[in-house]
């Protein structure tokens, strides 16, 4: 059995993480799949998706700060759109993650949340969720 569900995410800052755990968990429940895998894919080149702590709200801005140090705006960048630092962060974090579906739910650690990342916002973005299993 397989299921595909898509939803939109709206960001309000240049760099921002949005917790999408509830939406993905809902897609998982709606799929009717009890045992399988879930692929979360972000079809954008300055956005990404990752798993990280969902308890302390300081974690997302701290990781954004660290990524700014790893990939600052550089005067040597050639891309005319002027957002190469955002493209770099998108590639570092990555466009997809794969999770385990068990007993009809995502198998996540206690402190893990699913975070949509934007590095060149504010924008309205799409997230695709494919669930496969039985
Ligand atoms: Zn660009």
PDB file of C-alpha atoms and ligand atoms in Angstrom:
ATOM      1  CA  UNK A   1       0.000   0.000   0.000  1.00  0.00           C
ATOM      2  CA  UNK A   2       1.177   3.543  -0.676  1.00  0.00           C
ATOM      3  CA  UNK A   3      -0.050   7.045   0.085  1.00  0.00           C
ATOM      4  CA  UNK A   4       1.036  10.529  -1.047  1.00  0.00           C
ATOM      5  CA  UNK A   5      -0.011  13.650   0.806  1.00  0.00           C
ATOM      6  CA  UNK A   6       1.204  17.240   0.298  1.00  0.00           C
ATOM      7  CA  UNK A   7       0.760  20.345   2.394  1.00  0.00           C
ATOM      8  CA  UNK A   8       1.959  23.967   2.429  1.00  0.00           C
ATOM      9  CA  UNK A   9       4.215  25.708   4.915  1.00  0.00           C
ATOM     10  CA  UNK A  10       4.354  29.487   5.260  1.00  0.00           C
ATOM     11  CA  UNK A  11       7.487  31.132   6.683  1.00  0.00           C
ATOM     12  CA  UNK A  12       7.737  34.688   7.996  1.00  0.00           C
ATOM     13  CA  UNK A  13      11.513  35.223   8.285  1.00  0.00           C
ATOM     14  CA  UNK A  14      14.594  34.876   6.072  1.00  0.00           C
ATOM     15  CA  UNK A  15      15.799  31.796   7.958  1.00  0.00           C
ATOM     16  CA  UNK A  16      13.224  29.842   9.925  1.00  0.00           C
ATOM     17  CA  UNK A  17      12.370  26.338  11.099  1.00  0.00           C
ATOM     18  CA  UNK A  18       8.721  25.232  11.294  1.00  0.00           C
ATOM     19  CA  UNK A  19       7.719  22.148  13.281  1.00  0.00           C
ATOM     20  CA  UNK A  20       5.711  19.919  10.888  1.00  0.00           C
ATOM     21  CA  UNK A  21       5.567  16.819  13.120  1.00  0.00           C
ATOM     22  CA  UNK A  22       1.785  17.051  13.657  1.00  0.00           C
ATOM     23  CA  UNK A  23       1.046  17.388   9.901  1.00  0.00           C
ATOM     24  CA  UNK A  24       3.257  14.412   9.025  1.00  0.00           C
ATOM     25  CA  UNK A  25       1.823  12.337  11.878  1.00  0.00           C
ATOM     26  CA  UNK A  26      -1.657  13.201  10.541  1.00  0.00           C
ATOM     27  CA  UNK A  27      -0.662  12.089   7.012  1.00  0.00           C
ATOM     28  CA  UNK A  28       0.610   8.882   8.539  1.00  0.00           C
ATOM     29  CA  UNK A  29      -2.705   8.224  10.315  1.00  0.00           C
ATOM     30  CA  UNK A  30      -4.738   9.099   7.189  1.00  0.00           C
ATOM     31  CA  UNK A  31      -2.720   6.629   5.063  1.00  0.00           C
ATOM     32  CA  UNK A  32      -4.108   3.631   6.952  1.00  0.00           C
ATOM     33  CA  UNK A  33      -0.618   2.095   6.812  1.00  0.00           C
ATOM     34  CA  UNK A  34       0.408   0.455  10.097  1.00  0.00           C
ATOM     35  CA  UNK A  35       3.920  -0.807   9.307  1.00  0.00           C
ATOM     36  CA  UNK A  36       6.222   0.800   6.750  1.00  0.00           C
ATOM     37  CA  UNK A  37       8.352   3.806   5.916  1.00  0.00           C
ATOM     38  CA  UNK A  38       7.615   7.488   5.454  1.00  0.00           C
ATOM     39  CA  UNK A  39       9.624   9.743   3.136  1.00  0.00           C
ATOM     40  CA  UNK A  40       9.321  13.490   3.680  1.00  0.00           C
ATOM     41  CA  UNK A  41      10.501  15.527   0.675  1.00  0.00           C
ATOM     42  CA  UNK A  42      10.851  19.290   0.232  1.00  0.00           C
ATOM     43  CA  UNK A  43      10.883  20.303  -3.497  1.00  0.00           C
ATOM     44  CA  UNK A  44      12.740  23.614  -3.037  1.00  0.00           C
ATOM     45  CA  UNK A  45      16.390  24.639  -3.421  1.00  0.00           C
ATOM     46  CA  UNK A  46      16.698  27.021  -0.459  1.00  0.00           C
ATOM     47  CA  UNK A  47      14.633  24.865   1.915  1.00  0.00           C
ATOM     48  CA  UNK A  48      15.312  21.553   3.659  1.00  0.00           C
ATOM     49  CA  UNK A  49      13.924  19.108   6.195  1.00  0.00           C
ATOM     50  CA  UNK A  50      15.573  17.652   9.301  1.00  0.00           C
ATOM     51  CA  UNK A  51      14.925  15.923  12.611  1.00  0.00           C
ATOM     52  CA  UNK A  52      15.954  17.777  15.743  1.00  0.00           C
ATOM     53  CA  UNK A  53      14.970  18.662  19.305  1.00  0.00           C
ATOM     54  CA  UNK A  54      11.349  19.686  19.804  1.00  0.00           C
ATOM     55  CA  UNK A  55      11.580  20.714  23.478  1.00  0.00           C
ATOM     56  CA  UNK A  56      13.829  23.778  23.798  1.00  0.00           C
ATOM     57  CA  UNK A  57      12.769  26.576  21.385  1.00  0.00           C
ATOM     58  CA  UNK A  58      16.372  27.870  21.432  1.00  0.00           C
ATOM     59  CA  UNK A  59      17.621  24.865  19.433  1.00  0.00           C
ATOM     60  CA  UNK A  60      16.345  25.928  15.962  1.00  0.00           C
ATOM     61  CA  UNK A  61      17.817  29.479  16.169  1.00  0.00           C
ATOM     62  CA  UNK A  62      21.079  28.022  17.531  1.00  0.00           C
ATOM     63  CA  UNK A  63      21.382  25.614  14.582  1.00  0.00           C
ATOM     64  CA  UNK A  64      20.488  28.437  12.159  1.00  0.00           C
ATOM     65  CA  UNK A  65      23.270  30.524  13.776  1.00  0.00           C
ATOM     66  CA  UNK A  66      25.739  27.638  13.383  1.00  0.00           C
ATOM     67  CA  UNK A  67      24.738  27.161   9.730  1.00  0.00           C
ATOM     68  CA  UNK A  68      25.254  30.916   9.175  1.00  0.00           C
ATOM     69  CA  UNK A  69      28.843  30.450  10.430  1.00  0.00           C
ATOM     70  CA  UNK A  70      29.345  27.412   8.180  1.00  0.00           C
ATOM     71  CA  UNK A  71      27.780  29.116   5.145  1.00  0.00           C
ATOM     72  CA  UNK A  72      27.911  32.942   5.355  1.00  0.00           C
ATOM     73  CA  UNK A  73      27.167  35.256   2.420  1.00  0.00           C
ATOM     74  CA  UNK A  74      30.409  35.483   0.431  1.00  0.00           C
ATOM     75  CA  UNK A  75      31.340  38.272  -1.952  1.00  0.00           C
ATOM     76  CA  UNK A  76      32.917  35.629  -4.205  1.00  0.00           C
ATOM     77  CA  UNK A  77      29.506  33.998  -4.878  1.00  0.00           C
ATOM     78  CA  UNK A  78      28.579  34.243  -8.590  1.00  0.00           C
ATOM     79  CA  UNK A  79      24.867  33.196  -8.603  1.00  0.00           C
ATOM     80  CA  UNK A  80      22.936  36.295  -9.749  1.00  0.00           C
ATOM     81  CA  UNK A  81      19.954  35.705  -7.455  1.00  0.00           C
ATOM     82  CA  UNK A  82      22.214  36.502  -4.480  1.00  0.00           C
ATOM     83  CA  UNK A  83      21.075  33.590  -2.319  1.00  0.00           C
ATOM     84  CA  UNK A  84      23.941  31.101  -2.661  1.00  0.00           C
ATOM     85  CA  UNK A  85      24.354  30.893   1.128  1.00  0.00           C
ATOM     86  CA  UNK A  86      20.730  29.660   1.312  1.00  0.00           C
ATOM     87  CA  UNK A  87      21.318  27.144  -1.508  1.00  0.00           C
ATOM     88  CA  UNK A  88      24.375  25.860   0.392  1.00  0.00           C
ATOM     89  CA  UNK A  89      22.414  25.395   3.640  1.00  0.00           C
ATOM     90  CA  UNK A  90      19.675  23.571   1.700  1.00  0.00           C
ATOM     91  CA  UNK A  91      22.298  21.113   0.419  1.00  0.00           C
ATOM     92  CA  UNK A  92      23.979  20.697   3.820  1.00  0.00           C
ATOM     93  CA  UNK A  93      20.696  19.863   5.611  1.00  0.00           C
ATOM     94  CA  UNK A  94      19.142  18.002   2.672  1.00  0.00           C
ATOM     95  CA  UNK A  95      15.771  17.816   0.874  1.00  0.00           C
ATOM     96  CA  UNK A  96      14.386  14.636   2.468  1.00  0.00           C
ATOM     97  CA  UNK A  97      14.326  12.316   5.450  1.00  0.00           C
ATOM     98  CA  UNK A  98      13.081   8.742   5.837  1.00  0.00           C
ATOM     99  CA  UNK A  99      11.281   7.611   8.982  1.00  0.00           C
ATOM    100  CA  UNK A 100       9.904   4.328  10.309  1.00  0.00           C
ATOM    101  CA  UNK A 101       6.124   3.856  10.608  1.00  0.00           C
ATOM    102  CA  UNK A 102       5.197   1.464  13.409  1.00  0.00           C
ATOM    103  CA  UNK A 103       1.708   0.698  14.755  1.00  0.00           C
ATOM    104  CA  UNK A 104       0.333   3.450  12.493  1.00  0.00           C
ATOM    105  CA  UNK A 105       2.605   6.140  13.965  1.00  0.00           C
ATOM    106  CA  UNK A 106       5.988   7.676  13.170  1.00  0.00           C
ATOM    107  CA  UNK A 107       8.678   6.067  15.291  1.00  0.00           C
ATOM    108  CA  UNK A 108      10.390   9.169  16.716  1.00  0.00           C
ATOM    109  CA  UNK A 109      12.587   9.692  19.747  1.00  0.00           C
ATOM    110  CA  UNK A 110      11.040  11.497  22.729  1.00  0.00           C
ATOM    111  CA  UNK A 111      12.832  14.753  21.898  1.00  0.00           C
ATOM    112  CA  UNK A 112      12.689  14.501  18.117  1.00  0.00           C
ATOM    113  CA  UNK A 113      10.510  16.730  15.958  1.00  0.00           C
ATOM    114  CA  UNK A 114      10.339  17.068  12.171  1.00  0.00           C
ATOM    115  CA  UNK A 115      11.486  20.531  11.128  1.00  0.00           C
ATOM    116  CA  UNK A 116      10.863  22.221   7.790  1.00  0.00           C
ATOM    117  CA  UNK A 117      13.793  24.602   7.155  1.00  0.00           C
ATOM    118  CA  UNK A 118      13.738  27.771   5.046  1.00  0.00           C
ATOM    119  CA  UNK A 119      16.914  29.772   4.395  1.00  0.00           C
ATOM    120  CA  UNK A 120      15.632  32.368   1.889  1.00  0.00           C
ATOM    121  CA  UNK A 121      12.207  33.344   3.180  1.00  0.00           C
ATOM    122  CA  UNK A 122       9.642  34.472   3.801  1.00  0.00           C
ATOM    123  CA  UNK A 123       7.942  32.119   1.342  1.00  0.00           C
ATOM    124  CA  UNK A 124       5.092  29.642   0.958  1.00  0.00           C
ATOM    125  CA  UNK A 125       6.494  26.157   0.385  1.00  0.00           C
ATOM    126  CA  UNK A 126       5.337  22.604  -0.278  1.00  0.00           C
ATOM    127  CA  UNK A 127       6.107  19.424   1.635  1.00  0.00           C
ATOM    128  CA  UNK A 128       5.403  15.974   0.143  1.00  0.00           C
ATOM    129  CA  UNK A 129       4.892  12.926   2.355  1.00  0.00           C
ATOM    130  CA  UNK A 130       5.033   9.437   0.794  1.00  0.00           C
ATOM    131  CA  UNK A 131       4.112   6.521   3.043  1.00  0.00           C
ATOM    132  CA  UNK A 132       4.678   2.920   1.922  1.00  0.00           C
ATOM    133  CA  UNK A 133       3.880  -0.264   3.782  1.00  0.00           C
ATOM    134  CA  UNK A 134       1.044  -2.459   4.857  1.00  0.00           C
TER     135      UNK A 134
HETATM  136 ZN1  LIG B   1      19.088  31.169  -6.156  1.00  0.00          ZN
END
